mmCIF file of C-alpha atoms in Angstrom:
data_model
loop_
_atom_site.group_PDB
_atom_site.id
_atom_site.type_symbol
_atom_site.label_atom_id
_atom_site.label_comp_id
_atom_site.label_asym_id
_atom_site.label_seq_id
_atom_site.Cartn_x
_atom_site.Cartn_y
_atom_site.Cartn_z
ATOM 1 C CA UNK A 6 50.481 108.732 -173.040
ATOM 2 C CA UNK A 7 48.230 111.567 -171.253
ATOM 3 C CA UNK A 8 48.695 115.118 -172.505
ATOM 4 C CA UNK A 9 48.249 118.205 -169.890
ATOM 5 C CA UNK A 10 45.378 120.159 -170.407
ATOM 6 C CA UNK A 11 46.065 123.994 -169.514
ATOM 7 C CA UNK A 12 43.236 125.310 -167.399
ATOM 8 C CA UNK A 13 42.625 129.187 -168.645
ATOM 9 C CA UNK A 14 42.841 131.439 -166.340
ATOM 10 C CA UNK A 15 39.113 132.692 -166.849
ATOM 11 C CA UNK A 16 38.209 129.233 -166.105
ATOM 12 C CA UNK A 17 40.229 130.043 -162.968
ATOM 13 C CA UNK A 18 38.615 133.150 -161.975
ATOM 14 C CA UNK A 19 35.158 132.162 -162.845
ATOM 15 C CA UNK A 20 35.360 128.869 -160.718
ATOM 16 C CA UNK A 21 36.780 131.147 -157.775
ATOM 17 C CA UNK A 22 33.917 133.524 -157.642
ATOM 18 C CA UNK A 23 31.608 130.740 -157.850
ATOM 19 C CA UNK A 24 33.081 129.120 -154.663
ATOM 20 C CA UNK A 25 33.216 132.500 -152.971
ATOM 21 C CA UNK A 26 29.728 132.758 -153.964
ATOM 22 C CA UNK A 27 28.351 129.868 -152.190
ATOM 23 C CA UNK A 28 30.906 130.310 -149.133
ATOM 24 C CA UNK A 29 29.579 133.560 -148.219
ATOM 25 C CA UNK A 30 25.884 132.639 -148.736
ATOM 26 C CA UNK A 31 26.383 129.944 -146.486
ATOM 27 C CA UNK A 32 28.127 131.849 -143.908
ATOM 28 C CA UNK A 33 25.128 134.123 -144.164
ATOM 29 C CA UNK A 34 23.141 131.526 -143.772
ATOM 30 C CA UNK A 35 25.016 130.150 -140.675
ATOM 31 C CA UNK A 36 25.020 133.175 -138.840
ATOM 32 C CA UNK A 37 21.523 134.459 -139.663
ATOM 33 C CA UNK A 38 20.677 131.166 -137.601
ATOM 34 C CA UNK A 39 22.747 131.784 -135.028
ATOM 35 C CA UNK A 40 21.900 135.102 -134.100
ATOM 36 C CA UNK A 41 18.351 136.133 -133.809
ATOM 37 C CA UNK A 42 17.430 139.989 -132.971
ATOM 38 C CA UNK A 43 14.524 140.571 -130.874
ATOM 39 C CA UNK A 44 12.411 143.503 -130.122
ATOM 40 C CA UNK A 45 10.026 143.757 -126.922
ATOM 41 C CA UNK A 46 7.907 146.393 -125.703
ATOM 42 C CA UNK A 47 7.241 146.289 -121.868
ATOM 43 C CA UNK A 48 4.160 145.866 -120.521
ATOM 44 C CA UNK A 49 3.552 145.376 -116.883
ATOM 45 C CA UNK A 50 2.866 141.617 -115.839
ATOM 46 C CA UNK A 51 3.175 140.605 -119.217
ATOM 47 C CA UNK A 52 6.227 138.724 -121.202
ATOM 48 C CA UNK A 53 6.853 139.474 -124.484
ATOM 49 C CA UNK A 54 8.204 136.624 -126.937
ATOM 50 C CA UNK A 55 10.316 136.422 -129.731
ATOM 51 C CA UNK A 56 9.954 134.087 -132.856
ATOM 52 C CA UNK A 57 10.879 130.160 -132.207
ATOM 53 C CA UNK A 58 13.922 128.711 -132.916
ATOM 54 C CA UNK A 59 14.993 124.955 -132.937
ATOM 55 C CA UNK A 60 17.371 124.552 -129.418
ATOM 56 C CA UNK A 61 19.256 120.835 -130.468
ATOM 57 C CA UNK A 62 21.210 118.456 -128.795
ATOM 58 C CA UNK A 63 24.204 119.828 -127.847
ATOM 59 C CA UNK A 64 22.869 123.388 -126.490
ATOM 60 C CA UNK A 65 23.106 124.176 -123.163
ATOM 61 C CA UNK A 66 23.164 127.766 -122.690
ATOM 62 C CA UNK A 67 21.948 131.384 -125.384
ATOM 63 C CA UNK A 68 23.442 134.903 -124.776
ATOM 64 C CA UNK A 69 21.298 138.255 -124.988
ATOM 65 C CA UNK A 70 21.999 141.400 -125.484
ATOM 66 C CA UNK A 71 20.799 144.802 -125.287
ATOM 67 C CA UNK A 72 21.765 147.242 -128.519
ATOM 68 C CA UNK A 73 19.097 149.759 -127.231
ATOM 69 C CA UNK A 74 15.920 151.066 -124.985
ATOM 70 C CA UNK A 75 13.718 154.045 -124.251
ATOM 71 C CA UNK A 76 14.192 153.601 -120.746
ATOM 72 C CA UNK A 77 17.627 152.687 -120.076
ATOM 73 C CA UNK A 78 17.059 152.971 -116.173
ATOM 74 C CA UNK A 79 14.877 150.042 -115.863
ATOM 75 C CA UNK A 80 15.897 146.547 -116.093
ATOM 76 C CA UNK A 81 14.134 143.682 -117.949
ATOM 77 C CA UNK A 82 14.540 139.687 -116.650
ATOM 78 C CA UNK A 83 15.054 137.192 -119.936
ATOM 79 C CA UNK A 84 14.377 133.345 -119.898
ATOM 80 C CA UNK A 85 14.035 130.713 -122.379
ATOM 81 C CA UNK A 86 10.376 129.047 -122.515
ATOM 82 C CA UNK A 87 9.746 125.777 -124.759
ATOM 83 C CA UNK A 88 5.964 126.883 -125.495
ATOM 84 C CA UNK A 89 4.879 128.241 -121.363
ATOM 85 C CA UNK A 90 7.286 125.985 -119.995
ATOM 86 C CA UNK A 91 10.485 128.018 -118.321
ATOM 87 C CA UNK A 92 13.816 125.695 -118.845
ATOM 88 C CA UNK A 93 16.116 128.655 -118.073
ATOM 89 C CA UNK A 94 17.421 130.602 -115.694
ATOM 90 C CA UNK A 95 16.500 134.096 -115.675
ATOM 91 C CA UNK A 96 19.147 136.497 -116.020
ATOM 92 C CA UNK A 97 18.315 140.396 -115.242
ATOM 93 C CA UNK A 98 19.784 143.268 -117.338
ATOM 94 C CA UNK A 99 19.725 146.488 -116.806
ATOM 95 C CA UNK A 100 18.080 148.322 -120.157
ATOM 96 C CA UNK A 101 21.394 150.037 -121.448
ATOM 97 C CA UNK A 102 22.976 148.914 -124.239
ATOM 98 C CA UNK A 103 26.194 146.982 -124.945
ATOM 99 C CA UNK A 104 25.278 144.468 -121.228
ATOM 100 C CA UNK A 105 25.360 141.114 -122.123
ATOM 101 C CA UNK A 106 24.325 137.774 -119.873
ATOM 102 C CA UNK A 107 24.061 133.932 -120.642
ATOM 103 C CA UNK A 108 20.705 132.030 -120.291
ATOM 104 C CA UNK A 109 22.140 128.614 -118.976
ATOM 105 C CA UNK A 110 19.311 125.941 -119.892
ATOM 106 C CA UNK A 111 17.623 123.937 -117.156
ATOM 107 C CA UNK A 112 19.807 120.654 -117.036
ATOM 108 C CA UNK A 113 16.589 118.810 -117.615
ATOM 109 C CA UNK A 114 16.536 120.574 -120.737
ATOM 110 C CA UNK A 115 19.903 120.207 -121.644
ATOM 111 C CA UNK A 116 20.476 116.661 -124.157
ATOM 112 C CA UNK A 117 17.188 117.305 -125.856
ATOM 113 C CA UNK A 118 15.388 118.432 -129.459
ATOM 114 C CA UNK A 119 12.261 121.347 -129.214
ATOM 115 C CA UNK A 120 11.759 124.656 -130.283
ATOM 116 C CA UNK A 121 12.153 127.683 -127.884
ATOM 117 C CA UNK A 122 11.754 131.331 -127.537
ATOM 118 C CA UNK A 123 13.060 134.237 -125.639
ATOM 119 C CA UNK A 124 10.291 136.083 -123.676
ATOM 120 C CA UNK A 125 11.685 139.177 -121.891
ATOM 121 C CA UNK A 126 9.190 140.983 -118.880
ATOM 122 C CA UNK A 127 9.912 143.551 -116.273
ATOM 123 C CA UNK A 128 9.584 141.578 -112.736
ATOM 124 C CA UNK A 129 10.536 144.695 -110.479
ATOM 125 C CA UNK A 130 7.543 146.332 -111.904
ATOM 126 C CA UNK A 131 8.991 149.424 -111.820
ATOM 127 C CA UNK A 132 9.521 149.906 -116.031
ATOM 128 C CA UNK A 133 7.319 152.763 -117.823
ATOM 129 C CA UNK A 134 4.618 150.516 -119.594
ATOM 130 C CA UNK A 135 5.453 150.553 -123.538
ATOM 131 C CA UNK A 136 9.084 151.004 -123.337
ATOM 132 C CA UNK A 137 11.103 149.095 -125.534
ATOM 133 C CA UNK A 138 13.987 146.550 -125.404
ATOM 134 C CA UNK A 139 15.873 146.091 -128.934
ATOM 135 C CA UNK A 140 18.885 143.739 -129.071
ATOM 136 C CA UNK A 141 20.350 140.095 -130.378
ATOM 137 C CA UNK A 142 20.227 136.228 -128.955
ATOM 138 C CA UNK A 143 21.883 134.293 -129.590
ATOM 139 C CA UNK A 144 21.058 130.487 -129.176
ATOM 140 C CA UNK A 145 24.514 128.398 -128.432
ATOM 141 C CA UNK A 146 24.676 125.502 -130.695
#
């Protein structure tokens, strides 16, 4: 014959902060690879580039967005690049925060494992040279 064992309600409470514990670090976790910020400062005829990040299988297109600039007036053309390679469209924003657009991958890209990065220029030209571009991407798993 089995006898119940109680289970204390400190047991309880300690095995529920533990669990809540390692649920938020891995949500953390999750989302800190999901969402990368970047940071680019404008220089004319040159593309700035963000740190690499591992595009898998199943992604086929990344949103950007813009949380701030020092020249809101001027727009800035985005693009993923696996090393100098382009396998994106390029999507043009104008430089004021809260716009948003989606960087649809090239579909020869699309179905394959690399690393990529975000590289962010001013094609019109036009942009005062050192502004900046501040904001988040965020590569669609």
């Amino acid at each position: 014959m089995r006898t119940k064992r109680k289970i204390s309600k400190k047991a309880i409470a300690l095995t529920l902060a533990v669990s809540t514990m390692a649920g938020s670090f891995a949500t953390a976790y999750a989302a800190d690879d999901y969402e990368k910020k970047y940071s680019f400062t404008i220089v004319r005829a040159i593309k700035d580039k963000t740190e690499q990040v591992w595009k898998d299988k199943a992604g086929a297109v990344g949103e950007v967005s813009i949380e701030k600039a020092s020249a809101p007036g001027y727009y800035t053309t985005f693009g993923f690049y696996c090393y100098d390679d382009l396998i994106s469209n390029t999507p043009e924003l104008k430089n004021q925060p809260g716009k948003s657009a989606l960087i649809i991958y090239d579909n020869d890209a699309t179905g394959k494992d690399f690393w990529v990065n975000l590289r962010g220029c001013d094609n019109r030209l036009t942009a005062p040279n050192y502004s900046t571009v501040s904001g988040i991407w965020k590569p669609v798993k």
